[in-house]
Amino acid sequence: MPLLSLGSRWKISWDVLIIIAIFASSLVIPYRLVSGEKQAGLLYWLVTFLFIVDVAVNFHTEVKDGLVILTDRREIARYYLSSWFWVDLISALPLIPLFGWVWGPQVSVLALVRLLKLVKVPKLFRALREFVELPPALLRLFVLFFWFSLIAHVMSLGWIAIGGGEIDRPFFDRYIRALYWCITTIATIGYGDYTPNHDSNLQIIYTIAVQVIGVGMFGYIVGNVATLVVNIDAARASFYTRMEEIRNYMRVKRIPISLQNRIKNYYHYLWETRQGITDVDFFSTLPHPLRTEIALFLNKAILEKVPLFKTADEIFLREVVEELEPVVFLPGDFIIRQGQYGDCMYFLNTGQVEVLVNGKRVAILSEGSFFGEMALIKSEKRSASVRALSYCDTYKLSRHSFERLRQKYPEFDRQISEISREREKSLEGEE
Ligand code: CMP
């Protein structure tokens, strides 16, 4: 069996399956126990099988020991045997049939041993939170749902076990009514249509206990749900707050409405394309090697689109990627103006631009193109204006970095000079 890595899809799916199995057995085992069912059902055998396989899976899964990831099988086995192995093994044992066969049917309480596996649930949820791309708020809701339904379930069964509700009904009817009693008590609704028997101290004490625990639990849930709702869209909320500040600022400074609209559009574009976080915000908090990795990943699109980069080797790309600076332009923006001195060139990641010579369009450039190189190569003024036709995500390369790259990588220099010469020729044709 190959070694499963911690965040792999297989391992995550397996963990989800185990969580479902634990949930199902935690519901079914106490239910069967209170209803007096003695036989091990199909689910019991299925879960037994899954839990046994789980032990094997754990021997073949990477382990995180603090911050270190163990990949050596012997170390993994040693770590597992000294941590979760016993919990996994004991909860996997088919105790009902094993002991039931020897001692008769009274041993079904032993089935509860399986619920030992519940202690592993927080660890499984933690792993999911770390590796699954679900909104954290949603995952917290799942966790709340998991524990709340189990506790309500057990409390309802306890209510039946001490003779609460209507004894002469079939078991399932009693269970539904007990659950109803439990929820109304926990949620402090207390309609009073199902109440403890006034002659039974046990039922009254049980009800007090459920009320006390219930109040705490209910408060916890209400508090959590409230924070969840606030957090679900925290990013959007903070974006709107920031927009509000910007709007106020622009109003106070009496910035012309048309300019205000352009600024608003820019921020909306940032929100739509990167949830309001600019690459610069994000990068500034990262250490250097991580920044290069992220830059390589984020700029993969541009590296694949620009023919110039497609054939380049890894060392060159790593260097280029560190020098590129993302810049956004809005439709109608002049990125370059004819006649000015140039100190940078651009690579176009998304969008379209037009090249204008003396106000006349000579070319349209789209994704993967570059422009602004001529002024750098020839140390002359800009030969044309370049204007954005749509929203443009570009990457800027400074003159200094451009010169350095040309000197270091002659192939890059050759290709870029060749394209530049062709453009120059076509411009001569225009004149
Ligand atoms: P530069 O002269 O620095 O600034 C204007 C840019 O427009 C120029 O570099 C080229 O990158 C680009 N450009 C000029 N003429 C053409 C053309 N005919 N086709 C495509 N791009 C051009």
Short mmCIF file of N, CA, C and O and ligand atoms in Angstrom, two decimals, residues 336 355 357 362-363 365 370-376 381-386 423 426-427, ligand 1:
data_model
loop_
_atom_site.label_atom_id
_atom_site.label_comp_id
_atom_site.label_asym_id
_atom_site.label_seq_id
_atom_site.Cartn_x
_atom_site.Cartn_y
_atom_site.Cartn_z
N ILE A 336 0.87 54.08 -21.75
CA ILE A 336 2.10 54.71 -22.25
C ILE A 336 1.67 55.88 -23.11
O ILE A 336 0.68 55.78 -23.85
N VAL A 355 -2.54 50.29 -29.81
CA VAL A 355 -1.31 51.07 -29.99
C VAL A 355 -1.65 52.21 -30.93
O VAL A 355 -2.18 51.98 -32.02
N VAL A 357 -0.40 55.69 -32.96
CA VAL A 357 0.69 56.58 -33.39
C VAL A 357 0.04 57.86 -33.90
O VAL A 357 -0.79 57.82 -34.81
N VAL A 362 -2.57 51.66 -34.73
CA VAL A 362 -1.75 50.85 -35.64
C VAL A 362 -1.79 49.37 -35.27
O VAL A 362 -1.45 48.52 -36.09
N ALA A 363 -2.19 49.08 -34.06
CA ALA A 363 -2.27 47.66 -33.68
C ALA A 363 -3.11 47.49 -32.43
O ALA A 363 -3.30 48.44 -31.66
N LEU A 365 -3.19 44.84 -29.21
CA LEU A 365 -2.46 43.74 -28.58
C LEU A 365 -3.35 43.07 -27.54
O LEU A 365 -4.11 43.75 -26.85
N PHE A 370 3.55 41.87 -25.18
CA PHE A 370 4.27 42.84 -24.35
C PHE A 370 4.40 44.13 -25.14
O PHE A 370 4.24 44.15 -26.36
N PHE A 371 4.66 45.22 -24.45
CA PHE A 371 4.84 46.51 -25.13
C PHE A 371 5.67 47.43 -24.24
O PHE A 371 5.83 47.17 -23.04
N GLY A 372 6.18 48.48 -24.87
CA GLY A 372 6.99 49.44 -24.11
C GLY A 372 8.46 49.06 -24.11
O GLY A 372 9.25 49.67 -23.37
N GLU A 373 8.84 48.06 -24.94
CA GLU A 373 10.23 47.61 -24.94
C GLU A 373 11.12 48.48 -25.83
O GLU A 373 12.31 48.61 -25.59
N MET A 374 10.48 49.15 -26.85
CA MET A 374 11.30 49.85 -27.85
C MET A 374 12.08 51.01 -27.22
O MET A 374 13.27 51.18 -27.47
N ALA A 375 11.39 51.78 -26.40
CA ALA A 375 12.06 52.93 -25.78
C ALA A 375 13.22 52.49 -24.90
O ALA A 375 14.21 53.20 -24.76
N LEU A 376 13.10 51.28 -24.32
CA LEU A 376 14.17 50.81 -23.44
C LEU A 376 15.37 50.33 -24.27
O LEU A 376 16.52 50.62 -23.95
N LYS A 381 12.52 58.13 -26.98
CA LYS A 381 11.19 58.41 -26.44
C LYS A 381 10.22 57.33 -26.92
O LYS A 381 10.50 56.63 -27.90
N ARG A 382 9.08 57.26 -26.26
CA ARG A 382 8.06 56.27 -26.65
C ARG A 382 7.63 56.51 -28.08
O ARG A 382 7.29 57.65 -28.46
N SER A 383 7.60 55.42 -28.87
CA SER A 383 7.29 55.56 -30.29
C SER A 383 5.78 55.66 -30.53
O SER A 383 5.33 56.06 -31.59
N ALA A 384 5.00 55.26 -29.54
CA ALA A 384 3.54 55.26 -29.72
C ALA A 384 2.88 55.38 -28.35
O ALA A 384 3.55 55.24 -27.32
N SER A 385 1.55 55.64 -28.39
CA SER A 385 0.80 55.59 -27.13
C SER A 385 0.14 54.23 -27.04
O SER A 385 -0.21 53.63 -28.07
N VAL A 386 -0.04 53.76 -25.81
CA VAL A 386 -0.75 52.49 -25.62
C VAL A 386 -1.89 52.75 -24.66
O VAL A 386 -1.68 53.28 -23.56
N ARG A 423 8.41 45.68 -35.25
CA ARG A 423 7.47 46.75 -34.92
C ARG A 423 7.99 48.09 -35.47
O ARG A 423 7.23 48.89 -35.99
N SER A 426 7.33 48.34 -39.09
CA SER A 426 5.94 48.65 -39.44
C SER A 426 5.62 50.10 -39.10
O SER A 426 4.77 50.72 -39.74
N LEU A 427 6.28 50.64 -38.08
CA LEU A 427 6.05 52.06 -37.75
C LEU A 427 6.62 52.97 -38.84
O LEU A 427 6.03 53.98 -39.18
P1 CMP B 1 7.71 51.99 -26.87
O1 CMP B 1 8.16 52.79 -28.03
O2 CMP B 1 8.57 51.93 -25.68
O3 CMP B 1 6.26 52.52 -26.44
C1 CMP B 1 5.16 52.30 -27.30
C2 CMP B 1 5.08 50.82 -27.56
O4 CMP B 1 4.08 50.40 -28.45
C3 CMP B 1 6.35 50.35 -28.24
O5 CMP B 1 7.42 50.49 -27.36
C4 CMP B 1 5.97 49.00 -28.69
O6 CMP B 1 6.09 48.07 -27.64
C5 CMP B 1 4.51 49.17 -29.01
N1 CMP B 1 4.34 49.26 -30.46
C6 CMP B 1 4.74 50.27 -31.26
N2 CMP B 1 4.41 49.99 -32.54
C7 CMP B 1 3.80 48.81 -32.56
C8 CMP B 1 3.21 47.99 -33.57
N3 CMP B 1 3.19 48.36 -34.84
N4 CMP B 1 2.66 46.83 -33.20
C9 CMP B 1 2.65 46.46 -31.94
N5 CMP B 1 3.18 47.19 -30.93
C10 CMP B 1 3.76 48.35 -31.24
#
